[in-house]
Amino acid sequence: MQRLLTGIQSSGALHIGNYFGALKPFVDMYEKYESFLMVADYHALTTLREPETLRANIRNTVRDYVACGVDQKKAVIFQQSRISAHTELTWILNCLLTMPFLELAHAYKDKEARGIETNVGLFDYPVLMASDILLYDTNVVPVGADQKQHIEYTREIAAKFNAAYGATFIEPKEQILRDVAVVPGTDGKKMSKSYGNTIPLFGAKDEITKAVMSIVTDSSGESPTNVYNIHQLFKGGDELAALYKANKGNYKASKEALIEDIEAFIAPKREYRSHISDADVDAILKDGSEKARAIAETKMADVRQKIGVAF
Ligand code: ADP
Ligand code: TRP
């Protein structure tokens, strides 16, 4: 059976971009694979310095996974930091890679270009992500389009290691849903936790309302493109076209319709999510992380042997 793995950084509340870009594709396909779903808490540490927030985010990310339909009996749900093989392999891979190779990574380049101070963790982000994927002999990685480069890096890193030490890692493929590859935010740019333009997936109705009402509309056209582009994730073609035709020129009505559709979609999941206790989450992470660790450690034993640190 082929292996599927993805992860989301526990850096803040999930938004609908995370859902349609990463989580939904995972939920749609994960039962056909041996599946792994990770909370990327060490990736979140590249930007988050508040321990209590990080702790809460980790648990909430697990709640999000379960509330979106991931059954812990059918997927290994685990926490990255509990498996030290991830950081260990990162170091080993670091020693194979050059600075110029990593300097081309978008995430780092973009932050540099915007004058944001970068830490070494952020620079090394793609290598930690490659370790996440390679440790589990992952075949397929469902992600949003923005992560494509990271999967390309992962393949190159696997190939470099294999060339240096012999066949060890599988080169994975990304799985990107084309029509929702980049979910736009309330400002029309990519929806992202770091841009403050999100519609929270599990927000209360008033939070969703506030976010939708803040969607920037272009006053030149008859249909608000930014609203429409988000709306099409929740409603099918003909029905949606008819709605926007009826609401021509009335942006507020389109936004209200979008709020209703998001609410209808999320309310049952939100209700289910509210019953997932800390104890439930802790049990899921304990069990999942043990399973993941066993696989990762087997791989590391091979890696340590191959690089020459094990006897
Ligand atoms: P963010 O950009 O909000 O910090 P992450 O980087 O944690 O989100 O992304 C987690 C997953 O969600 C990744 O697979 C990413 O590709 C996907 N994702 C994030 N934002 C979007 C978006 N606007 N459209 C589609 N997918 C997205
Ligand atoms: N970098 C990914 C993101 O920001 C999150 C992530 C970390 C990930 N490790 C992963 C995704 C491994 C897929 C596989 O979205």
XYZ file of C-alpha atoms and ligand atoms in Angstrom:
353
model
C 0.000 0.000 0.000
C 1.269 3.476 -0.886
C 1.885 6.001 1.852
C 0.272 9.404 2.162
C 1.527 12.110 4.522
C 0.776 15.740 5.131
C 1.085 18.259 7.927
C -0.110 21.651 8.967
C 1.877 24.058 11.113
C 0.274 24.673 14.480
C 0.875 28.375 14.097
C -2.719 29.623 14.442
C -6.390 28.843 13.838
C -7.014 26.882 10.655
C -8.624 28.824 7.838
C -10.629 27.741 4.842
C -7.490 27.871 2.661
C -5.895 25.181 4.831
C -9.075 23.167 4.604
C -9.572 23.253 0.835
C -5.858 23.235 0.001
C -4.626 20.534 2.325
C -7.131 18.963 4.664
C -10.014 18.232 2.299
C -7.807 16.526 -0.310
C -6.340 14.495 2.532
C -9.764 13.533 3.901
C -10.987 12.616 0.402
C -8.145 10.258 -0.312
C -6.590 9.073 2.932
C -8.496 5.826 3.292
C -6.962 4.494 0.081
C -3.467 4.788 1.539
C -1.507 4.061 4.644
C -1.889 7.585 5.954
C -0.055 9.950 8.268
C -1.263 13.334 9.426
C 1.207 15.446 11.346
C 1.011 18.516 13.544
C 4.068 20.479 12.398
C 4.819 22.142 15.729
C 8.553 22.593 15.137
C 7.747 24.368 11.890
C 5.446 26.657 13.874
C 8.352 27.441 16.192
C 10.033 29.324 13.336
C 7.451 32.071 13.867
C 5.808 31.503 17.242
C 7.445 32.379 20.554
C 4.515 32.058 22.945
C 4.561 28.691 24.751
C 0.924 28.767 25.870
C -0.271 29.711 22.422
C 1.795 26.969 20.819
C 0.492 24.409 23.302
C -3.121 25.411 22.639
C -2.539 25.453 18.876
C -1.159 21.915 18.894
C -4.277 20.551 20.571
C -6.564 22.649 18.408
C -4.928 21.410 15.232
C -5.677 17.832 16.274
C -9.285 18.850 16.999
C -9.479 20.372 13.533
C -8.188 17.190 11.930
C -10.707 15.009 13.722
C -13.626 17.407 13.225
C -12.863 17.523 9.488
C -13.358 13.788 9.287
C -9.996 12.145 9.898
C -10.510 8.926 11.827
C -7.555 8.168 14.085
C -8.078 4.449 13.488
C -7.481 4.949 9.781
C -4.634 7.470 9.896
C -1.674 7.975 12.173
C -2.181 11.409 13.723
C 1.040 12.560 15.352
C 3.050 15.462 16.710
C 6.322 16.233 14.935
C 8.311 17.284 18.011
C 7.616 13.999 19.823
C 9.721 12.138 17.302
C 13.286 13.304 17.564
C 14.177 11.543 14.322
C 12.754 14.575 12.479
C 15.334 16.988 13.848
C 18.080 14.378 13.786
C 17.563 13.622 10.108
C 17.398 17.364 9.416
C 20.931 17.760 10.738
C 22.221 14.871 8.669
C 20.611 16.258 5.514
C 21.898 19.763 6.314
C 25.415 18.419 6.043
C 24.721 17.317 2.464
C 23.200 20.574 1.275
C 24.705 23.895 0.292
C 23.662 27.387 1.333
C 22.934 28.492 -2.280
C 20.592 25.507 -2.681
C 18.463 26.639 0.259
C 18.747 30.337 -0.555
C 16.463 29.702 -3.540
C 13.540 28.602 -1.370
C 10.532 30.902 -1.838
C 9.408 31.088 1.784
C 12.797 32.378 2.861
C 13.397 34.523 -0.212
C 9.995 36.222 0.161
C 10.604 37.095 3.820
C 14.056 38.429 2.975
C 12.618 40.478 0.135
C 10.025 41.973 2.485
C 12.774 42.940 4.903
C 11.573 40.561 7.619
C 14.379 39.228 9.782
C 14.777 35.501 9.201
C 16.004 32.958 11.706
C 18.127 29.935 10.837
C 15.112 27.690 11.487
C 13.194 29.435 8.759
C 16.112 29.089 6.393
C 16.229 25.376 7.171
C 12.462 24.947 7.004
C 12.493 22.953 3.730
C 14.962 20.456 5.166
C 12.838 19.772 8.240
C 9.890 19.311 5.911
C 11.898 16.906 3.736
C 12.737 14.916 6.878
C 9.040 14.759 7.813
C 8.263 13.221 4.462
C 11.307 11.018 3.850
C 11.299 9.311 7.254
C 8.025 7.581 6.402
C 8.802 6.466 2.819
C 5.974 8.742 1.738
C 4.734 8.364 -1.832
C 2.149 11.144 -1.996
C 1.922 14.517 -0.199
C -1.359 16.438 -0.521
C -0.624 20.169 -0.172
C -1.675 23.568 -1.411
C 0.068 24.962 -4.493
C 2.338 27.170 -2.363
C 4.037 24.057 -1.008
C 4.987 22.619 -4.400
C 8.532 23.905 -4.179
C 9.015 22.226 -0.828
C 8.112 18.866 -2.333
C 10.525 19.495 -5.198
C 13.197 20.215 -2.592
C 12.284 16.982 -0.854
C 12.805 14.994 -4.053
C 16.158 16.648 -4.693
C 17.283 16.073 -1.133
C 16.259 12.389 -1.337
C 18.162 12.024 -4.609
C 21.256 13.677 -3.119
C 21.253 11.366 -0.128
C 20.656 8.297 -2.290
C 23.484 9.295 -4.613
C 25.865 9.782 -1.696
C 24.954 6.759 0.435
C 22.915 4.358 -1.719
C 19.163 3.891 -2.178
C 17.486 4.907 1.079
C 14.667 7.373 0.455
C 11.635 7.403 -1.835
C 11.126 10.522 -3.958
C 7.554 11.657 -3.159
C 4.972 13.298 -5.395
C 2.804 16.275 -4.454
C -0.957 16.118 -4.925
C -2.456 19.530 -5.653
C -6.144 20.082 -6.356
C -6.031 22.335 -9.377
C -9.292 24.254 -9.045
C -8.666 25.259 -5.449
C -4.893 25.398 -5.640
C -4.743 28.818 -3.999
C -7.695 29.939 -1.908
C -7.811 33.735 -1.909
C -8.051 35.684 1.327
C -10.308 38.614 2.198
C -7.893 40.944 0.374
C -7.802 38.780 -2.761
C -4.231 37.612 -2.103
C -3.388 34.075 -0.942
C -5.232 33.367 2.286
C -2.601 32.891 4.973
C -2.359 33.028 8.743
C 0.594 35.324 8.353
C -1.254 37.880 6.185
C -4.222 38.464 8.526
C -6.671 37.898 5.649
C -8.244 34.631 6.730
C -11.732 33.266 7.175
C -11.380 30.946 10.176
C -12.612 27.424 9.487
C -14.084 26.887 12.927
C -14.870 30.481 13.748
C -18.121 31.359 15.503
C -20.779 32.769 13.194
C -19.970 36.345 14.134
C -16.268 35.831 13.336
C -17.136 34.355 9.963
C -19.522 37.240 9.341
C -16.877 39.786 10.214
C -14.323 38.168 7.930
C -16.709 37.822 4.988
C -17.947 41.388 5.364
C -14.332 42.559 5.192
C -13.711 40.902 1.806
C -12.391 43.612 -0.456
C -14.775 44.207 -3.346
C -13.903 45.799 -6.586
C -16.433 48.537 -7.308
C -15.895 48.478 -11.066
C -17.613 45.164 -11.881
C -21.124 43.872 -11.302
C -19.994 40.794 -9.461
C -17.571 40.877 -6.536
C -14.783 38.637 -7.797
C -13.144 38.055 -4.432
C -16.442 36.999 -2.867
C -17.290 34.778 -5.826
C -13.920 33.042 -5.786
C -14.372 32.034 -2.171
C -18.046 31.192 -2.664
C -17.335 28.696 -5.426
C -15.640 26.467 -2.860
C -18.973 26.064 -1.092
C -21.497 26.109 -3.933
C -21.593 24.470 -7.375
C -21.357 26.208 -10.757
C -24.951 26.671 -12.006
C -26.468 27.457 -8.656
C -23.714 29.939 -7.914
C -23.930 31.647 -11.302
C -27.689 32.063 -10.839
C -27.195 33.540 -7.395
C -24.653 36.106 -8.563
C -26.861 36.989 -11.525
C -29.775 37.624 -9.175
C -27.535 39.678 -6.864
C -25.968 41.733 -9.650
C -24.667 44.990 -8.237
C -25.691 44.020 -4.696
C -22.435 42.987 -3.046
C -23.924 42.816 0.409
C -26.499 40.199 -0.624
C -23.741 38.027 -2.133
C -21.715 38.298 1.055
C -24.734 37.365 3.157
C -25.357 34.336 0.961
C -21.723 33.326 1.377
C -21.978 33.617 5.162
C -25.044 31.337 5.131
C -23.285 28.753 2.966
C -20.146 28.728 5.109
C -22.274 28.464 8.231
C -24.349 25.570 6.838
C -21.145 23.765 5.954
C -19.259 24.328 9.179
C -21.936 24.341 11.911
C -22.199 20.519 12.276
C -18.397 20.130 12.256
C -18.022 22.947 14.790
C -20.554 21.282 17.063
C -18.748 17.940 16.831
C -15.409 19.638 17.433
C -16.644 21.268 20.633
C -16.983 17.824 22.242
C -13.364 16.768 21.627
C -11.681 17.140 25.023
C -8.027 17.738 25.870
C -7.915 14.157 27.143
C -9.206 12.866 23.783
C -6.541 14.849 21.961
C -3.770 13.690 24.271
C -4.759 10.043 23.770
C -4.787 10.468 19.982
C -1.340 12.079 19.988
C 0.130 9.527 22.339
C -1.054 6.612 20.258
C -0.238 8.198 16.883
C 3.185 9.419 17.920
C 4.144 5.950 19.183
C 3.200 4.419 15.841
C 5.033 7.109 13.892
C 8.116 6.823 16.094
C 8.446 3.090 15.443
C 8.536 3.686 11.687
C 10.834 6.696 11.897
C 13.297 4.912 14.185
C 13.574 1.945 11.820
C 14.434 4.358 9.037
C 16.947 6.204 11.223
C 18.734 2.977 12.113
C 19.356 2.460 8.406
C 20.424 6.094 7.937
C 22.834 6.037 10.903
C 24.381 2.856 9.544
C 24.744 4.285 6.054
C 26.351 7.573 7.069
C 28.816 5.816 9.367
C 27.866 6.768 12.905
C 26.443 3.371 13.917
C 28.599 0.308 14.418
P -0.567 29.526 6.317
O -0.073 30.037 4.990
O -1.908 30.067 6.628
O 0.427 29.718 7.429
P 0.290 26.810 6.332
O 1.550 27.286 5.706
O 0.334 26.289 7.700
O -0.784 27.975 6.190
O -0.370 25.734 5.364
C -0.906 24.482 5.731
C -1.450 23.806 4.485
O -2.548 24.567 3.960
C -0.447 23.690 3.326
O -0.632 22.479 2.635
C -0.787 24.839 2.451
O -0.430 24.630 1.114
C -2.285 24.924 2.609
N -2.729 26.279 2.387
C -2.459 27.369 3.141
N -3.027 28.474 2.638
C -3.681 28.071 1.517
C -4.471 28.751 0.531
N -4.711 30.043 0.636
N -4.975 28.027 -0.474
C -4.747 26.695 -0.564
N -4.021 26.009 0.317
C -3.485 26.669 1.342
N 5.252 23.445 5.364
C 3.888 23.025 5.392
C 3.021 24.259 5.330
O 3.372 25.315 5.724
C 3.550 22.225 6.611
C 4.316 20.966 6.643
C 5.361 20.673 7.453
C 4.126 19.841 5.797
N 5.825 19.421 7.205
C 5.090 18.879 6.195
C 3.243 19.548 4.767
C 5.208 17.652 5.544
C 3.358 18.315 4.129
C 4.333 17.384 4.527
O 1.943 24.137 4.891
